[in-house]
Tab-separated table of C-alpha atoms in Angstrom:
chain	number	residue	atom	x	y	z
A	202	MET	CA	5.304	91.554	60.528
A	203	ARG	CA	6.170	95.240	60.228
A	204	SER	CA	9.732	95.885	59.065
A	205	LYS	CA	12.218	98.034	60.964
A	206	PHE	CA	12.582	99.893	57.659
A	207	GLN	CA	10.077	102.500	56.542
A	208	ILE	CA	11.040	103.059	52.896
A	209	LEU	CA	11.841	100.156	50.568
A	210	HIS	CA	13.439	100.933	47.196
A	211	CYS	CA	12.967	98.276	44.540
A	212	TYR	CA	15.007	98.112	41.322
A	213	ARG	CA	16.561	95.467	39.083
A	214	THR	CA	20.175	96.172	40.107
A	215	PHE	CA	22.149	98.239	42.582
A	216	TYR	CA	25.340	100.211	43.110
A	217	PRO	CA	28.203	99.269	42.920
A	218	GLU	CA	27.336	96.024	41.104
A	219	SER	CA	26.310	98.266	38.235
A	220	GLN	CA	27.036	101.970	38.079
A	221	GLY	CA	24.349	103.549	35.952
A	222	GLY	CA	22.533	106.752	36.780
A	223	VAL	CA	19.485	105.090	38.366
A	224	GLU	CA	21.677	103.101	40.747
A	225	GLN	CA	23.501	106.280	41.779
A	226	VAL	CA	20.207	108.081	42.395
A	227	ILE	CA	18.906	105.277	44.619
A	228	LEU	CA	22.138	105.223	46.614
A	229	GLU	CA	22.021	108.993	47.070
A	230	ILE	CA	18.457	108.858	48.418
A	231	VAL	CA	18.942	105.959	50.825
A	232	GLN	CA	22.155	107.433	52.206
A	233	LYS	CA	20.318	110.582	53.194
A	234	ILE	CA	16.932	109.297	54.363
A	235	ASP	CA	16.937	107.176	57.509
A	236	ASN	CA	15.293	103.749	57.720
A	237	SER	CA	15.561	103.105	53.986
A	238	CYS	CA	16.684	99.889	52.319
A	239	VAL	CA	17.076	98.465	48.815
A	240	LEU	CA	15.564	95.251	47.429
A	241	THR	CA	17.126	94.049	44.200
A	242	LEU	CA	18.377	91.078	42.172
A	243	SER	CA	21.928	89.841	41.683
A	244	ASP	CA	23.881	86.877	40.352
A	245	ARG	CA	25.424	86.810	43.847
A	246	PRO	CA	22.497	86.994	46.286
A	247	ALA	CA	23.416	88.555	49.608
A	248	ARG	CA	22.411	90.808	52.462
A	249	LEU	CA	24.914	93.572	52.888
A	250	LYS	CA	25.534	97.087	54.054
A	251	LEU	CA	27.040	99.633	51.706
A	252	GLY	CA	29.264	102.145	53.415
A	253	GLY	CA	28.325	100.574	56.727
A	254	GLU	CA	24.888	102.157	56.652
A	255	VAL	CA	22.817	101.257	53.575
A	256	ASP	CA	20.983	97.927	53.821
A	257	VAL	CA	20.729	95.996	50.546
A	258	VAL	CA	18.857	92.717	50.116
A	259	ALA	CA	19.842	91.077	46.821
A	260	LYS	CA	17.866	88.000	45.780
A	261	LYS	CA	18.944	85.550	43.099
A	262	ARG	CA	18.644	86.768	39.513
A	263	TRP	CA	17.419	83.834	37.439
A	264	CYS	CA	17.656	85.409	34.009
A	265	SER	CA	17.460	88.656	32.103
A	266	PHE	CA	15.465	89.368	28.956
A	267	ALA	CA	15.668	92.729	27.141
A	268	SER	CA	17.150	94.343	30.283
A	269	CYS	CA	14.311	92.924	32.402
A	270	CYS	CA	15.853	90.947	35.267
A	271	ILE	CA	13.744	88.137	36.738
A	272	GLY	CA	14.045	86.460	40.143
A	273	PRO	CA	11.044	84.945	41.953
A	274	GLY	CA	12.812	85.269	45.321
A	275	LEU	CA	12.015	88.964	45.140
A	276	LEU	CA	8.332	88.198	45.784
A	277	SER	CA	8.757	86.530	49.157
A	278	GLU	CA	11.239	89.169	50.295
A	279	LEU	CA	8.928	91.986	49.237
A	280	TYR	CA	6.174	90.406	51.294
A	281	ARG	CA	8.482	89.785	54.272
A	282	LEU	CA	9.898	93.317	54.292
A	283	HIS	CA	6.551	94.841	55.145
A	284	THR	CA	7.640	98.464	54.980
A	285	PRO	CA	4.985	101.183	55.280
A	286	LEU	CA	5.978	102.711	51.919
A	287	LEU	CA	7.346	101.288	48.678
A	288	HIS	CA	9.477	103.274	46.241
A	289	PHE	CA	9.764	101.590	42.839
A	290	HIS	CA	12.075	102.767	40.076
A	291	TYR	CA	10.588	102.527	36.579
A	292	PRO	CA	10.985	100.852	34.133
A	293	TRP	CA	11.253	97.299	35.433
A	294	PRO	CA	8.336	95.052	34.341
A	295	PHE	CA	9.175	92.206	36.719
A	296	GLY	CA	9.256	94.620	39.641
A	297	ASP	CA	5.808	95.873	38.670
A	298	LEU	CA	4.492	92.314	38.630
A	299	ALA	CA	6.070	91.715	42.036
A	300	TYR	CA	4.201	94.713	43.423
A	301	PHE	CA	0.816	93.297	42.464
A	302	LEU	CA	1.676	89.816	43.728
A	303	ALA	CA	3.327	90.773	47.020
A	304	GLY	CA	3.233	94.496	47.691
A	305	ARG	CA	-0.139	95.904	46.706
A	306	SER	CA	-2.195	97.981	49.127
A	307	ARG	CA	0.935	99.655	50.495
A	308	PRO	CA	1.557	103.311	49.599
A	309	LEU	CA	3.569	103.477	46.385
A	310	VAL	CA	5.922	106.120	44.999
A	311	ILE	CA	7.352	105.559	41.517
A	312	THR	CA	10.312	107.440	40.110
A	313	TYR	CA	9.814	107.421	36.347
A	314	HIS	CA	13.353	107.365	34.999
A	315	SER	CA	12.657	106.755	31.310
A	316	ASP	CA	10.143	105.718	28.686
A	317	ILE	CA	10.688	102.277	27.155
A	318	VAL	CA	12.321	103.267	23.877
A	319	ARG	CA	14.063	100.343	22.186
A	320	GLN	CA	12.133	97.233	23.263
A	321	ARG	CA	8.963	97.990	21.308
A	322	LEU	CA	7.546	94.454	21.428
A	323	LEU	CA	8.177	94.175	25.151
A	324	GLY	CA	6.700	97.639	25.585
A	325	ALA	CA	3.502	96.642	23.805
A	326	LEU	CA	3.120	93.485	25.905
A	327	TYR	CA	3.959	95.373	29.074
A	328	ARG	CA	1.662	98.357	28.475
A	329	PRO	CA	-1.432	97.043	30.348
A	330	LEU	CA	0.620	96.196	33.457
A	331	MET	CA	2.470	99.506	33.208
A	332	HIS	CA	-0.731	101.556	33.157
A	333	ARG	CA	-2.186	99.504	35.985
A	334	LEU	CA	0.884	100.206	38.121
A	335	LEU	CA	1.018	103.919	37.295
A	336	SER	CA	-2.696	104.212	38.063
A	337	GLN	CA	-2.097	102.530	41.423
A	338	ALA	CA	0.782	104.823	42.423
A	339	ASP	CA	0.197	107.511	45.021
A	340	ARG	CA	2.801	109.716	43.327
A	341	ILE	CA	4.870	109.499	40.160
A	342	VAL	CA	8.161	111.379	40.275
A	343	ALA	CA	9.668	112.742	37.070
A	344	THR	CA	13.169	114.151	37.104
A	345	SER	CA	12.460	117.143	34.853
A	346	GLN	CA	9.597	119.108	33.338
A	347	ASN	CA	11.235	118.473	29.960
A	348	TYR	CA	10.557	114.766	30.284
A	349	VAL	CA	6.985	115.259	31.474
A	350	ASP	CA	6.256	117.480	28.485
A	351	SER	CA	7.704	115.018	25.972
A	352	SER	CA	6.573	111.660	27.399
A	353	PRO	CA	3.333	110.247	25.954
A	354	VAL	CA	3.036	107.959	28.987
A	355	LEU	CA	3.331	110.674	31.629
A	356	ALA	CA	0.806	112.847	29.796
A	357	ALA	CA	-1.955	110.573	31.124
A	358	TYR	CA	-0.877	110.991	34.760
A	359	LYS	CA	-0.027	114.671	35.098
A	360	ASP	CA	-2.368	115.042	38.075
A	361	LYS	CA	-0.141	112.795	40.193
A	362	VAL	CA	3.282	113.718	38.776
A	363	LYS	CA	5.760	115.507	41.038
A	364	ILE	CA	9.021	116.854	39.630
A	365	ILE	CA	12.126	116.186	41.717
A	366	PRO	CA	15.404	116.789	39.865
A	367	ILE	CA	18.238	114.377	40.498
A	368	GLY	CA	20.892	115.629	42.875
A	369	ILE	CA	24.386	114.492	43.854
A	370	SER	CA	26.455	115.193	46.966
A	371	GLU	CA	29.969	116.512	46.576
A	372	GLN	CA	31.007	115.035	49.930
A	373	GLU	CA	30.244	111.534	48.628
A	374	TYR	CA	32.914	111.904	45.938
A	375	PRO	CA	36.447	111.060	47.118
A	376	GLN	CA	38.856	113.807	46.143
A	377	PRO	CA	42.014	112.670	44.345
A	378	THR	CA	45.370	113.733	45.706
A	379	ASP	CA	47.754	115.788	43.608
A	380	ASP	CA	49.814	112.649	43.007
A	381	GLN	CA	46.741	110.752	41.785
A	382	VAL	CA	45.829	113.595	39.439
A	383	ALA	CA	49.393	113.648	38.124
A	384	GLU	CA	49.265	109.895	37.494
A	385	VAL	CA	46.070	110.221	35.436
A	386	ALA	CA	47.543	113.218	33.590
A	387	GLN	CA	50.553	111.114	32.658
A	388	ARG	CA	48.208	108.614	30.976
A	389	TYR	CA	45.803	110.985	29.210
A	390	GLY	CA	47.280	114.464	29.327
A	391	ARG	CA	45.191	117.544	30.097
A	392	ASP	CA	42.417	119.570	28.485
A	393	PHE	CA	40.866	116.535	26.801
A	394	MET	CA	37.187	116.029	26.030
A	395	LEU	CA	35.704	113.540	28.490
A	396	PHE	CA	32.840	111.068	28.393
A	397	VAL	CA	32.042	109.010	31.501
A	398	GLY	CA	29.316	106.377	31.618
A	399	VAL	CA	28.156	102.900	30.716
A	400	LEU	CA	28.789	102.204	27.031
A	401	ARG	CA	25.214	101.588	25.885
A	402	TYR	CA	23.528	101.875	22.488
A	403	TYR	CA	21.788	105.171	23.254
A	404	LYS	CA	24.887	107.034	24.451
A	405	GLY	CA	25.732	108.323	20.965
A	406	LEU	CA	29.400	107.382	21.260
A	407	GLU	CA	29.663	106.406	17.604
A	408	TYR	CA	28.931	110.037	16.711
A	409	LEU	CA	31.438	111.317	19.253
A	410	ILE	CA	34.144	109.103	17.772
A	411	ARG	CA	33.334	110.238	14.230
A	412	ALA	CA	33.404	113.860	15.409
A	413	SER	CA	36.842	113.359	16.961
A	414	VAL	CA	38.727	112.138	13.899
A	415	GLY	CA	41.650	114.396	13.028
A	416	GLN	CA	41.112	116.878	15.854
A	417	PRO	CA	44.061	118.283	17.855
A	418	TYR	CA	42.683	117.310	21.279
A	419	ARG	CA	42.330	113.935	22.922
A	420	VAL	CA	38.910	112.398	23.605
A	421	VAL	CA	38.780	110.092	26.627
A	422	ILE	CA	35.923	107.575	26.925
A	423	ALA	CA	35.721	106.229	30.487
A	424	GLY	CA	33.471	103.294	31.291
A	425	ARG	CA	32.614	99.814	30.161
A	426	GLY	CA	29.535	98.256	28.643
A	427	PRO	CA	28.043	96.198	25.817
A	428	GLU	CA	29.123	98.611	23.065
A	429	LEU	CA	32.840	98.576	23.910
A	430	ARG	CA	34.037	96.104	21.279
A	431	ARG	CA	32.049	97.746	18.480
A	432	LEU	CA	33.344	101.192	19.450
A	433	MET	CA	36.959	100.034	19.627
A	434	THR	CA	36.596	98.543	16.146
A	435	LEU	CA	35.176	101.838	14.884
A	436	VAL	CA	38.114	103.783	16.339
A	437	LYS	CA	40.529	101.433	14.574
A	438	ASP	CA	38.658	101.584	11.263
A	439	LEU	CA	38.512	105.400	11.311
A	440	GLY	CA	42.097	105.826	12.479
A	441	ALA	CA	40.918	107.975	15.382
A	442	GLN	CA	44.247	107.903	17.192
A	443	ASN	CA	43.236	110.713	19.538
A	444	VAL	CA	40.434	108.619	21.109
A	445	ALA	CA	41.414	106.725	24.268
A	446	PHE	CA	39.348	104.150	26.147
A	447	ALA	CA	39.956	104.365	29.889
A	448	GLY	CA	37.795	101.363	30.792
A	449	PHE	CA	36.255	101.158	34.242
A	450	VAL	CA	37.423	104.009	36.472
A	451	SER	CA	37.168	104.304	40.240
A	452	ASP	CA	35.521	107.334	41.802
A	453	VAL	CA	38.984	108.727	42.565
A	454	GLU	CA	40.104	108.267	38.954
A	455	LYS	CA	36.867	109.820	37.726
A	456	GLY	CA	37.505	112.828	39.948
A	457	ALA	CA	40.979	113.200	38.486
A	458	LEU	CA	39.635	112.953	34.932
A	459	MET	CA	37.014	115.587	35.710
A	460	ARG	CA	39.635	117.944	37.111
A	461	LEU	CA	41.896	117.487	34.098
A	462	CYS	CA	39.387	117.680	31.224
A	463	ARG	CA	38.479	120.753	29.174
A	464	ALA	CA	34.806	119.750	28.840
A	465	VAL	CA	32.387	116.911	29.549
A	466	VAL	CA	30.783	115.526	26.380
A	467	PHE	CA	27.528	113.595	26.715
A	468	PRO	CA	26.354	112.690	23.201
A	469	SER	CA	23.297	110.541	24.080
A	470	HIS	CA	20.975	110.636	21.074
A	471	LEU	CA	17.863	108.742	22.229
A	472	ARG	CA	15.183	109.373	24.865
A	473	SER	CA	16.454	106.449	26.913
A	474	GLU	CA	18.772	109.100	28.372
A	475	ALA	CA	16.330	110.860	30.655
A	476	PHE	CA	18.688	113.040	32.700
A	477	GLY	CA	22.403	112.235	32.764
A	478	VAL	CA	24.148	112.034	36.140
A	479	THR	CA	27.465	112.573	34.371
A	480	LEU	CA	26.227	116.013	33.336
A	481	LEU	CA	25.586	116.818	37.001
A	482	GLU	CA	29.096	115.680	37.833
A	483	GLY	CA	30.432	117.995	35.150
A	484	LEU	CA	28.527	120.912	36.686
A	485	MET	CA	29.784	119.996	40.151
A	486	TYR	CA	33.389	120.001	38.942
A	487	GLY	CA	32.883	123.335	37.178
A	488	LYS	CA	33.285	122.009	33.638
A	489	PRO	CA	31.409	123.144	30.507
A	490	LEU	CA	29.065	120.565	29.011
A	491	ILE	CA	28.228	119.362	25.516
A	492	SER	CA	24.983	117.408	25.143
A	493	CYS	CA	22.263	116.728	22.574
A	494	GLU	CA	18.690	118.017	22.360
A	495	ILE	CA	16.575	114.887	22.821
A	496	GLY	CA	13.600	116.369	24.655
A	497	THR	CA	14.649	115.092	28.079
A	498	GLY	CA	16.257	116.355	31.259
A	499	THR	CA	19.692	116.643	29.667
A	500	SER	CA	18.694	120.081	28.356
A	501	PHE	CA	17.388	121.027	31.807
A	502	VAL	CA	20.809	120.297	33.284
A	503	ASN	CA	22.803	121.856	30.446
A	504	VAL	CA	21.511	125.271	29.399
A	505	ASP	CA	22.640	126.027	25.854
A	506	GLY	CA	24.970	129.015	25.695
A	507	GLU	CA	25.147	129.286	29.490
A	508	THR	CA	26.630	126.085	30.916
A	509	GLY	CA	27.767	124.642	27.595
A	510	HIS	CA	26.494	123.686	24.161
A	511	VAL	CA	23.360	121.717	23.245
A	512	VAL	CA	23.541	120.311	19.715
A	513	PRO	CA	21.306	118.194	17.442
A	514	PRO	CA	21.482	114.446	18.184
A	515	ALA	CA	23.381	111.931	16.057
A	516	ASN	CA	25.287	114.758	14.373
A	517	PRO	CA	29.097	114.393	14.331
A	518	ALA	CA	29.595	117.777	12.636
A	519	ALA	CA	27.653	119.593	15.374
A	520	LEU	CA	29.549	117.760	18.114
A	521	ARG	CA	32.848	118.619	16.440
A	522	GLU	CA	31.919	122.292	16.176
A	523	ALA	CA	30.971	122.425	19.869
A	524	MET	CA	34.180	120.702	20.977
A	525	ASN	CA	36.296	122.931	18.753
A	526	ASP	CA	34.652	126.038	20.192
A	527	LEU	CA	35.549	125.064	23.758
A	528	TRP	CA	39.010	123.927	22.692
A	529	LEU	CA	39.819	127.178	20.871
A	530	ASN	CA	38.231	129.431	23.504
A	531	PRO	CA	39.482	128.415	26.958
A	532	ASP	CA	38.136	131.594	28.565
A	533	LYS	CA	34.634	130.789	27.322
A	534	ALA	CA	35.004	127.225	28.597
A	535	GLU	CA	35.991	128.553	32.011
A	536	ARG	CA	33.038	130.982	32.133
A	537	MET	CA	30.594	128.231	31.192
A	538	GLY	CA	32.128	125.937	33.787
A	539	TRP	CA	31.709	128.593	36.475
A	540	ALA	CA	28.058	129.099	35.467
A	541	GLY	CA	27.574	125.343	35.634
A	542	ARG	CA	28.933	125.204	39.164
A	543	GLN	CA	26.450	127.895	40.221
A	544	ARG	CA	23.619	125.926	38.619
A	545	TYR	CA	24.662	122.780	40.475
A	546	GLU	CA	24.653	124.568	43.834
A	547	LYS	CA	21.244	126.114	43.154
A	548	LEU	CA	19.356	123.098	41.781
A	549	PHE	CA	21.165	119.784	41.915
A	550	THR	CA	22.644	119.038	45.330
A	551	GLY	CA	21.947	115.680	46.920
A	552	GLU	CA	20.477	117.286	50.030
A	553	ARG	CA	18.008	119.259	47.937
A	554	MET	CA	16.815	116.056	46.254
A	555	ALA	CA	16.621	114.158	49.554
A	556	ALA	CA	14.633	116.955	51.212
A	557	ALA	CA	12.109	116.855	48.370
A	558	TYR	CA	11.711	113.090	48.739
A	559	ARG	CA	11.342	113.349	52.535
A	560	LYS	CA	8.530	115.835	52.056
A	561	LEU	CA	6.896	113.637	49.413
A	562	TYR	CA	7.063	110.513	51.590
A	563	ASP	CA	5.487	112.389	54.494
A	564	GLU	CA	2.684	113.685	52.260
A	565	VAL	CA	1.885	110.209	50.905
A	566	LEU	CA	1.929	108.556	54.329
A	567	SER	CA	-0.191	111.337	55.817
A	568	GLU	CA	-2.790	110.953	53.067
A	569	ARG	CA	-2.950	107.232	53.870
A	570	GLY	CA	-3.342	107.938	57.601
A	571	LEU	CA	0.172	106.755	58.401
A	572	ALA	CA	3.106	108.538	59.996
A	573	ARG	CA	6.806	108.155	59.273
């Protein structure tokens, strides 16, 4: 039976149950492209609408191994939701298996968010299925030319790769009131260095903390994740009294933090960080950026010397030098922030990303003799 939906996004989790960059990208796309829905897994299976308009079908998550969520209920739902086009978000090995068991023959778009970096054994076992899926795809979307050029996997599929940078929509971000900004300022002050994100192993936060010791400015780390306890212990051991953990923050609180900070610091040091939505948010709020050169889209978002500083990865001294430069030179920080805002408006709006995906969907369906 043909579904009322035309585009089905499939990924291991969804927003707001988890708030990583991939989840935000999926939400941005489905909010802007009609007749889209999301199929995912959750500990709390449900059918729901996000924001009153985005349909999400969450099947039961049975277990998770090396970040690979597994739930056989996904198979029957994928078959039942017989949408004309499937949009899978890579990497997710169980999702790939589900495609071949219940979704094959339908047009397939894959957004390639990241190489598998840490799970080398899983990557080796998964490689045959991965190449089979990528070979089957009608299009593979990469989020930057930087990642295409540096990914050994994508090198084999350049003839079907399309580059669509991630975009975010300013209107989707609730603006804090002056009172809400003042409340956050009372907790953390102003002109601090800000990190926002899930506290994962590849985020480079250990190096940020080491870079912060003894500096005159505060460093605020907003977010939660598996590295929190280890990082809090490190702060205590180093006596880094200027480092504050904000924990989970709402979108309103995040907006207030962005308005109050001097710069956004994004110290990810491994290729698992393919783009960095937080960097886009920094551009959108007109803040200078500090990131690391890891051969991915982070250096496409943040142009060294123009929108901020790009430093070597896993290098506390380089991070400290970049933060000190923006701390000691507020006029430079303001100029870089202004340049970042212009770059956001030119390249990274949500509507620009959605328009590119609409065009891509239409091309794929047309090539298959289908119409959206």
